[in-house]
Amino acid sequence: MAELHRSSPAELKERLEAERRGSPFLLYRDGDGRQRIVGLTSDRPRIYIGRHPSSDVPVPWDTEVSRVHADIECISGVWTIVDDGRSRNGSFLNGERLHGRRTLHHGDVITVGRTPLTFLAPSQPEFQSTEAAVGEPGPPVSAAQRRVLVALCRPLTTGRLATPPSNAQLAQELSLSVDTVKSHLHALFERFELQDVPQHHKRAALARAALERGVVSERELL
């Protein structure tokens, strides 16, 4: 959100007015450095980011952005960013390569090409994580371990019998090395006390345990 610190008084006033309206919005700067604000409302639940001038969020000055690059979509009142692989150079959320759909939170930075766009939702309610299905709470995990865990659990949105991604698939999605993924999974197996589970069942058992014990919420998998 570094671009916010060099805002002029007029731009700050424009931003405050957008915040007072209460709806989420995207804040970014165009090719001439001028502040742009795009409001997000439920009556327009899907908008498109792209280099094409007719895009809802047009970025024609950025040659690294595809003509139709990514979508911002509201699902059940929750705003999400979607890059389904149509863009040549991909999209990033808070510096991480985006694959598929991710939930947006106040202050998140979406980067397409060389252009950062900040998602702002000052009145966005905080949702509690899914309540654990068993009495025992889940173990604490680091931020890096949580990234791996969420990616591991995401296929389970299609059913608890879905196959978790492989180490190579996790590494590609998270822009990590396979060895780093293996290290995080090894630590997670220990934290969830799954060392004695047969090797070919560990990943599925870890994903189910993370959801059942509330370590990963279903909202994080959107």
PDB file of C-alpha atoms in Angstrom:
ATOM      1  CA  MET A   1       0.000   0.000   0.000  1.00  0.00           C
ATOM      2  CA  ALA A   2       3.015   2.252  -0.469  1.00  0.00           C
ATOM      3  CA  GLU A   3       1.208   4.254  -3.148  1.00  0.00           C
ATOM      4  CA  LEU A   4      -1.164   5.604  -0.499  1.00  0.00           C
ATOM      5  CA  HIS A   5       1.632   7.495   1.278  1.00  0.00           C
ATOM      6  CA  ARG A   6       2.211   9.908  -1.602  1.00  0.00           C
ATOM      7  CA  SER A   7      -1.422  10.863  -2.071  1.00  0.00           C
ATOM      8  CA  SER A   8      -2.291  14.529  -2.523  1.00  0.00           C
ATOM      9  CA  PRO A   9      -4.862  16.189  -0.241  1.00  0.00           C
ATOM     10  CA  ALA A  10      -7.442  15.930  -3.024  1.00  0.00           C
ATOM     11  CA  GLU A  11      -6.729  12.230  -3.443  1.00  0.00           C
ATOM     12  CA  LEU A  12      -6.946  11.611   0.292  1.00  0.00           C
ATOM     13  CA  LYS A  13     -10.312  13.366   0.323  1.00  0.00           C
ATOM     14  CA  GLU A  14     -11.512  11.193  -2.566  1.00  0.00           C
ATOM     15  CA  ARG A  15     -10.420   8.072  -0.726  1.00  0.00           C
ATOM     16  CA  LEU A  16     -12.143   9.145   2.514  1.00  0.00           C
ATOM     17  CA  GLU A  17     -15.355   9.726   0.579  1.00  0.00           C
ATOM     18  CA  ALA A  18     -15.084   6.219  -0.863  1.00  0.00           C
ATOM     19  CA  GLU A  19     -14.610   4.786   2.627  1.00  0.00           C
ATOM     20  CA  ARG A  20     -17.651   6.662   3.946  1.00  0.00           C
ATOM     21  CA  ARG A  21     -19.818   5.023   1.295  1.00  0.00           C
ATOM     22  CA  GLY A  22     -19.175   1.764   3.123  1.00  0.00           C
ATOM     23  CA  SER A  23     -18.658  -0.488   0.094  1.00  0.00           C
ATOM     24  CA  PRO A  24     -15.330  -2.150  -0.780  1.00  0.00           C
ATOM     25  CA  PHE A  25     -13.289  -0.575  -3.564  1.00  0.00           C
ATOM     26  CA  LEU A  26     -10.086  -0.966  -5.550  1.00  0.00           C
ATOM     27  CA  LEU A  27      -7.462   1.763  -5.351  1.00  0.00           C
ATOM     28  CA  TYR A  28      -4.666   2.062  -7.908  1.00  0.00           C
ATOM     29  CA  ARG A  29      -2.741   4.516 -10.091  1.00  0.00           C
ATOM     30  CA  ASP A  30      -2.982   4.765 -13.844  1.00  0.00           C
ATOM     31  CA  GLY A  31      -0.133   5.106 -16.330  1.00  0.00           C
ATOM     32  CA  ASP A  32       0.136   8.839 -15.573  1.00  0.00           C
ATOM     33  CA  GLY A  33       0.304   8.279 -11.812  1.00  0.00           C
ATOM     34  CA  ARG A  34      -3.239   9.495 -11.152  1.00  0.00           C
ATOM     35  CA  GLN A  35      -5.275   7.830  -8.409  1.00  0.00           C
ATOM     36  CA  ARG A  36      -8.144   5.665  -9.587  1.00  0.00           C
ATOM     37  CA  ILE A  37     -10.972   4.262  -7.447  1.00  0.00           C
ATOM     38  CA  VAL A  38     -13.325   1.511  -8.601  1.00  0.00           C
ATOM     39  CA  GLY A  39     -16.256   0.812  -6.296  1.00  0.00           C
ATOM     40  CA  LEU A  40     -17.410  -2.762  -5.722  1.00  0.00           C
ATOM     41  CA  THR A  41     -21.110  -3.325  -5.148  1.00  0.00           C
ATOM     42  CA  SER A  42     -23.306  -6.413  -4.925  1.00  0.00           C
ATOM     43  CA  ASP A  43     -25.454  -5.292  -7.870  1.00  0.00           C
ATOM     44  CA  ARG A  44     -22.351  -5.663 -10.042  1.00  0.00           C
ATOM     45  CA  PRO A  45     -20.890  -8.869  -8.586  1.00  0.00           C
ATOM     46  CA  ARG A  46     -18.247  -9.521 -11.255  1.00  0.00           C
ATOM     47  CA  ILE A  47     -15.792  -7.084 -12.802  1.00  0.00           C
ATOM     48  CA  TYR A  48     -12.896  -7.651 -15.159  1.00  0.00           C
ATOM     49  CA  ILE A  49      -9.309  -6.439 -14.984  1.00  0.00           C
ATOM     50  CA  GLY A  50      -7.442  -6.251 -18.282  1.00  0.00           C
ATOM     51  CA  ARG A  51      -5.508  -4.261 -20.829  1.00  0.00           C
ATOM     52  CA  HIS A  52      -8.533  -3.981 -23.099  1.00  0.00           C
ATOM     53  CA  PRO A  53     -10.022  -0.463 -22.846  1.00  0.00           C
ATOM     54  CA  SER A  54     -13.524  -1.890 -22.323  1.00  0.00           C
ATOM     55  CA  SER A  55     -12.460  -3.728 -19.117  1.00  0.00           C
ATOM     56  CA  ASP A  56     -14.159  -2.665 -15.883  1.00  0.00           C
ATOM     57  CA  VAL A  57     -10.667  -1.967 -14.539  1.00  0.00           C
ATOM     58  CA  PRO A  58      -8.671  -1.055 -17.660  1.00  0.00           C
ATOM     59  CA  VAL A  59      -4.864  -0.948 -17.487  1.00  0.00           C
ATOM     60  CA  PRO A  60      -3.984  -0.243 -21.153  1.00  0.00           C
ATOM     61  CA  TRP A  61      -0.610   1.299 -20.252  1.00  0.00           C
ATOM     62  CA  ASP A  62       0.761  -1.970 -18.793  1.00  0.00           C
ATOM     63  CA  THR A  63       2.023  -4.195 -21.618  1.00  0.00           C
ATOM     64  CA  GLU A  64       2.533  -7.120 -19.186  1.00  0.00           C
ATOM     65  CA  VAL A  65      -1.215  -7.320 -18.554  1.00  0.00           C
ATOM     66  CA  SER A  66      -3.369  -9.547 -20.786  1.00  0.00           C
ATOM     67  CA  ARG A  67      -6.400  -8.125 -22.590  1.00  0.00           C
ATOM     68  CA  VAL A  68      -8.682 -10.038 -20.193  1.00  0.00           C
ATOM     69  CA  HIS A  69      -6.433 -10.741 -17.225  1.00  0.00           C
ATOM     70  CA  ALA A  70      -8.376 -11.531 -14.022  1.00  0.00           C
ATOM     71  CA  ASP A  71     -11.785 -11.178 -12.391  1.00  0.00           C
ATOM     72  CA  ILE A  72     -13.012  -9.725  -9.118  1.00  0.00           C
ATOM     73  CA  GLU A  73     -16.147 -11.595  -8.072  1.00  0.00           C
ATOM     74  CA  CYS A  74     -18.526 -11.398  -5.113  1.00  0.00           C
ATOM     75  CA  ILE A  75     -19.766 -14.771  -3.839  1.00  0.00           C
ATOM     76  CA  SER A  76     -22.288 -14.774  -0.982  1.00  0.00           C
ATOM     77  CA  GLY A  77     -21.108 -11.336   0.085  1.00  0.00           C
ATOM     78  CA  VAL A  78     -17.403 -12.277   0.004  1.00  0.00           C
ATOM     79  CA  TRP A  79     -15.179 -10.600  -2.597  1.00  0.00           C
ATOM     80  CA  THR A  80     -12.658 -12.830  -4.361  1.00  0.00           C
ATOM     81  CA  ILE A  81      -9.922 -12.526  -6.992  1.00  0.00           C
ATOM     82  CA  VAL A  82      -9.911 -15.086  -9.816  1.00  0.00           C
ATOM     83  CA  ASP A  83      -7.123 -15.898 -12.280  1.00  0.00           C
ATOM     84  CA  ASP A  84      -8.011 -19.094 -14.096  1.00  0.00           C
ATOM     85  CA  GLY A  85      -4.874 -19.214 -16.198  1.00  0.00           C
ATOM     86  CA  ARG A  86      -6.052 -17.034 -19.062  1.00  0.00           C
ATOM     87  CA  SER A  87      -3.406 -14.343 -18.373  1.00  0.00           C
ATOM     88  CA  ARG A  88       0.026 -14.801 -19.858  1.00  0.00           C
ATOM     89  CA  ASN A  89       2.033 -13.433 -16.918  1.00  0.00           C
ATOM     90  CA  GLY A  90      -0.290 -14.386 -14.083  1.00  0.00           C
ATOM     91  CA  SER A  91      -1.621 -12.410 -11.126  1.00  0.00           C
ATOM     92  CA  PHE A  92      -0.239 -12.025  -7.616  1.00  0.00           C
ATOM     93  CA  LEU A  93      -1.937 -11.507  -4.260  1.00  0.00           C
ATOM     94  CA  ASN A  94       0.296  -9.957  -1.595  1.00  0.00           C
ATOM     95  CA  GLY A  95       3.307 -11.083  -3.603  1.00  0.00           C
ATOM     96  CA  GLU A  96       2.179 -14.701  -4.032  1.00  0.00           C
ATOM     97  CA  ARG A  97       1.345 -16.175  -7.442  1.00  0.00           C
ATOM     98  CA  LEU A  98      -2.395 -16.702  -7.767  1.00  0.00           C
ATOM     99  CA  HIS A  99      -3.823 -19.980  -9.011  1.00  0.00           C
ATOM    100  CA  GLY A 100      -7.609 -20.063  -9.204  1.00  0.00           C
ATOM    101  CA  ARG A 101      -9.657 -18.154  -6.635  1.00  0.00           C
ATOM    102  CA  ARG A 102      -8.668 -16.435  -3.377  1.00  0.00           C
ATOM    103  CA  THR A 103     -10.688 -14.455  -0.849  1.00  0.00           C
ATOM    104  CA  LEU A 104      -9.857 -10.745  -0.590  1.00  0.00           C
ATOM    105  CA  HIS A 105      -9.309  -9.020   2.752  1.00  0.00           C
ATOM    106  CA  HIS A 106      -8.994  -5.339   3.622  1.00  0.00           C
ATOM    107  CA  GLY A 107      -5.559  -4.099   2.577  1.00  0.00           C
ATOM    108  CA  ASP A 108      -4.748  -6.953   0.182  1.00  0.00           C
ATOM    109  CA  VAL A 109      -2.619  -5.953  -2.799  1.00  0.00           C
ATOM    110  CA  ILE A 110      -3.387  -7.479  -6.193  1.00  0.00           C
ATOM    111  CA  THR A 111      -0.616  -7.154  -8.775  1.00  0.00           C
ATOM    112  CA  VAL A 112      -1.232  -7.601 -12.496  1.00  0.00           C
ATOM    113  CA  GLY A 113       1.784  -6.980 -14.683  1.00  0.00           C
ATOM    114  CA  ARG A 114       3.564  -4.003 -13.127  1.00  0.00           C
ATOM    115  CA  THR A 115       0.363  -2.533 -11.701  1.00  0.00           C
ATOM    116  CA  PRO A 116      -0.624  -2.936  -8.015  1.00  0.00           C
ATOM    117  CA  LEU A 117      -4.266  -2.549  -7.000  1.00  0.00           C
ATOM    118  CA  THR A 118      -5.224  -2.335  -3.330  1.00  0.00           C
ATOM    119  CA  PHE A 119      -8.480  -3.885  -2.128  1.00  0.00           C
ATOM    120  CA  LEU A 120      -9.991  -1.748   0.629  1.00  0.00           C
ATOM    121  CA  ALA A 121     -13.023  -2.736   2.698  1.00  0.00           C
ATOM    122  CA  PRO A 122     -12.874  -0.768   5.982  1.00  0.00           C
ATOM    123  CA  SER A 123     -16.287  -2.048   7.089  1.00  0.00           C
ATOM    124  CA  GLN A 124     -15.579  -5.662   6.143  1.00  0.00           C
ATOM    125  CA  PRO A 125     -16.723  -7.896   9.022  1.00  0.00           C
ATOM    126  CA  GLU A 126     -14.284 -10.338  10.576  1.00  0.00           C
ATOM    127  CA  PHE A 127     -15.464 -13.927  10.311  1.00  0.00           C
ATOM    128  CA  GLN A 128     -14.481 -16.471  12.898  1.00  0.00           C
ATOM    129  CA  SER A 129     -12.754 -19.625  11.724  1.00  0.00           C
ATOM    130  CA  THR A 130     -14.903 -22.718  11.311  1.00  0.00           C
ATOM    131  CA  GLU A 131     -15.639 -24.191  14.720  1.00  0.00           C
ATOM    132  CA  ALA A 132     -13.661 -27.344  15.372  1.00  0.00           C
ATOM    133  CA  ALA A 133     -15.676 -30.534  14.938  1.00  0.00           C
ATOM    134  CA  VAL A 134     -13.976 -32.208  17.892  1.00  0.00           C
ATOM    135  CA  GLY A 135     -13.182 -31.031  21.381  1.00  0.00           C
ATOM    136  CA  GLU A 136      -9.424 -30.947  20.868  1.00  0.00           C
ATOM    137  CA  PRO A 137      -8.238 -27.679  19.254  1.00  0.00           C
ATOM    138  CA  GLY A 138      -5.801 -27.786  16.376  1.00  0.00           C
ATOM    139  CA  PRO A 139      -2.085 -27.182  16.928  1.00  0.00           C
ATOM    140  CA  PRO A 140      -0.532 -23.779  16.196  1.00  0.00           C
ATOM    141  CA  VAL A 141       1.126 -23.458  12.794  1.00  0.00           C
ATOM    142  CA  SER A 142       3.422 -20.844  11.290  1.00  0.00           C
ATOM    143  CA  ALA A 143       2.348 -18.523   8.464  1.00  0.00           C
ATOM    144  CA  ALA A 144       4.457 -20.511   5.986  1.00  0.00           C
ATOM    145  CA  GLN A 145       2.983 -23.813   7.171  1.00  0.00           C
ATOM    146  CA  ARG A 146      -0.521 -22.351   6.906  1.00  0.00           C
ATOM    147  CA  ARG A 147       0.033 -21.481   3.232  1.00  0.00           C
ATOM    148  CA  VAL A 148       0.953 -25.090   2.509  1.00  0.00           C
ATOM    149  CA  LEU A 149      -1.939 -26.369   4.614  1.00  0.00           C
ATOM    150  CA  VAL A 150      -4.538 -24.185   2.890  1.00  0.00           C
ATOM    151  CA  ALA A 151      -3.285 -25.242  -0.551  1.00  0.00           C
ATOM    152  CA  LEU A 152      -3.376 -28.880   0.561  1.00  0.00           C
ATOM    153  CA  CYS A 153      -6.970 -28.546   1.792  1.00  0.00           C
ATOM    154  CA  ARG A 154      -8.364 -26.548  -1.134  1.00  0.00           C
ATOM    155  CA  PRO A 155      -9.328 -29.565  -3.319  1.00  0.00           C
ATOM    156  CA  LEU A 156     -11.486 -30.823  -0.431  1.00  0.00           C
ATOM    157  CA  THR A 157     -14.041 -28.132  -1.283  1.00  0.00           C
ATOM    158  CA  THR A 158     -15.262 -30.581  -3.937  1.00  0.00           C
ATOM    159  CA  GLY A 159     -15.645 -33.370  -1.372  1.00  0.00           C
ATOM    160  CA  ARG A 160     -13.761 -34.836   1.580  1.00  0.00           C
ATOM    161  CA  LEU A 161     -12.634 -37.783  -0.591  1.00  0.00           C
ATOM    162  CA  ALA A 162     -10.864 -35.515  -3.093  1.00  0.00           C
ATOM    163  CA  THR A 163      -7.164 -36.224  -3.689  1.00  0.00           C
ATOM    164  CA  PRO A 164      -4.807 -33.633  -2.130  1.00  0.00           C
ATOM    165  CA  PRO A 165      -2.227 -32.053  -4.470  1.00  0.00           C
ATOM    166  CA  SER A 166       1.229 -33.584  -4.822  1.00  0.00           C
ATOM    167  CA  ASN A 167       4.412 -31.974  -3.511  1.00  0.00           C
ATOM    168  CA  ALA A 168       5.203 -30.778  -7.027  1.00  0.00           C
ATOM    169  CA  GLN A 169       1.731 -29.272  -7.441  1.00  0.00           C
ATOM    170  CA  LEU A 170       1.985 -27.501  -4.084  1.00  0.00           C
ATOM    171  CA  ALA A 171       5.435 -26.187  -4.977  1.00  0.00           C
ATOM    172  CA  GLN A 172       4.148 -24.793  -8.271  1.00  0.00           C
ATOM    173  CA  GLU A 173       1.075 -23.189  -6.721  1.00  0.00           C
ATOM    174  CA  LEU A 174       3.013 -21.565  -3.881  1.00  0.00           C
ATOM    175  CA  SER A 175       6.174 -20.717  -5.871  1.00  0.00           C
ATOM    176  CA  LEU A 176       8.285 -22.811  -3.482  1.00  0.00           C
ATOM    177  CA  SER A 177      10.826 -25.553  -4.000  1.00  0.00           C
ATOM    178  CA  VAL A 178       9.689 -29.158  -3.616  1.00  0.00           C
ATOM    179  CA  ASP A 179      12.178 -29.595  -0.757  1.00  0.00           C
ATOM    180  CA  THR A 180      10.626 -26.641   1.102  1.00  0.00           C
ATOM    181  CA  VAL A 181       7.151 -28.128   0.677  1.00  0.00           C
ATOM    182  CA  LYS A 182       8.398 -31.484   1.972  1.00  0.00           C
ATOM    183  CA  SER A 183       9.937 -29.789   5.002  1.00  0.00           C
ATOM    184  CA  HIS A 184       6.705 -27.973   5.876  1.00  0.00           C
ATOM    185  CA  LEU A 185       4.631 -31.136   5.429  1.00  0.00           C
ATOM    186  CA  HIS A 186       7.007 -33.144   7.617  1.00  0.00           C
ATOM    187  CA  ALA A 187       6.630 -30.539  10.381  1.00  0.00           C
ATOM    188  CA  LEU A 188       2.840 -30.531   9.975  1.00  0.00           C
ATOM    189  CA  PHE A 189       2.640 -34.326  10.185  1.00  0.00           C
ATOM    190  CA  GLU A 190       4.417 -34.078  13.531  1.00  0.00           C
ATOM    191  CA  ARG A 191       2.255 -31.218  14.811  1.00  0.00           C
ATOM    192  CA  PHE A 192      -0.907 -33.158  13.995  1.00  0.00           C
ATOM    193  CA  GLU A 193       0.650 -36.390  15.359  1.00  0.00           C
ATOM    194  CA  LEU A 194       0.238 -38.245  12.081  1.00  0.00           C
ATOM    195  CA  GLN A 195       3.681 -39.862  12.025  1.00  0.00           C
ATOM    196  CA  ASP A 196       2.206 -43.367  12.333  1.00  0.00           C
ATOM    197  CA  VAL A 197      -0.310 -42.945   9.512  1.00  0.00           C
ATOM    198  CA  PRO A 198       0.722 -44.889   6.359  1.00  0.00           C
ATOM    199  CA  GLN A 199       2.714 -42.641   4.028  1.00  0.00           C
ATOM    200  CA  HIS A 200       0.208 -42.802   1.172  1.00  0.00           C
ATOM    201  CA  HIS A 201      -2.599 -41.677   3.506  1.00  0.00           C
ATOM    202  CA  LYS A 202      -0.790 -38.910   5.410  1.00  0.00           C
ATOM    203  CA  ARG A 203      -1.608 -36.005   3.115  1.00  0.00           C
ATOM    204  CA  ALA A 204      -5.345 -36.733   3.022  1.00  0.00           C
ATOM    205  CA  ALA A 205      -5.377 -37.311   6.790  1.00  0.00           C
ATOM    206  CA  LEU A 206      -3.597 -33.994   7.365  1.00  0.00           C
ATOM    207  CA  ALA A 207      -6.058 -32.084   5.171  1.00  0.00           C
ATOM    208  CA  ARG A 208      -9.085 -33.612   6.916  1.00  0.00           C
ATOM    209  CA  ALA A 209      -7.615 -32.984  10.370  1.00  0.00           C
ATOM    210  CA  ALA A 210      -6.844 -29.356   9.580  1.00  0.00           C
ATOM    211  CA  LEU A 211     -10.467 -28.730   8.586  1.00  0.00           C
ATOM    212  CA  GLU A 212     -12.080 -30.798  11.324  1.00  0.00           C
ATOM    213  CA  ARG A 213     -10.003 -29.168  14.058  1.00  0.00           C
ATOM    214  CA  GLY A 214     -10.567 -25.642  12.779  1.00  0.00           C
ATOM    215  CA  VAL A 215      -6.960 -24.885  11.863  1.00  0.00           C
ATOM    216  CA  VAL A 216      -8.092 -24.093   8.304  1.00  0.00           C
ATOM    217  CA  SER A 217     -11.507 -22.536   7.776  1.00  0.00           C
ATOM    218  CA  GLU A 218     -13.683 -23.187   4.754  1.00  0.00           C
ATOM    219  CA  ARG A 219     -13.673 -19.444   4.074  1.00  0.00           C
ATOM    220  CA  GLU A 220      -9.922 -19.608   3.479  1.00  0.00           C
ATOM    221  CA  LEU A 221     -10.493 -22.116   0.697  1.00  0.00           C
ATOM    222  CA  LEU A 222     -12.625 -19.820  -1.464  1.00  0.00           C
TER     223      LEU A 222
END
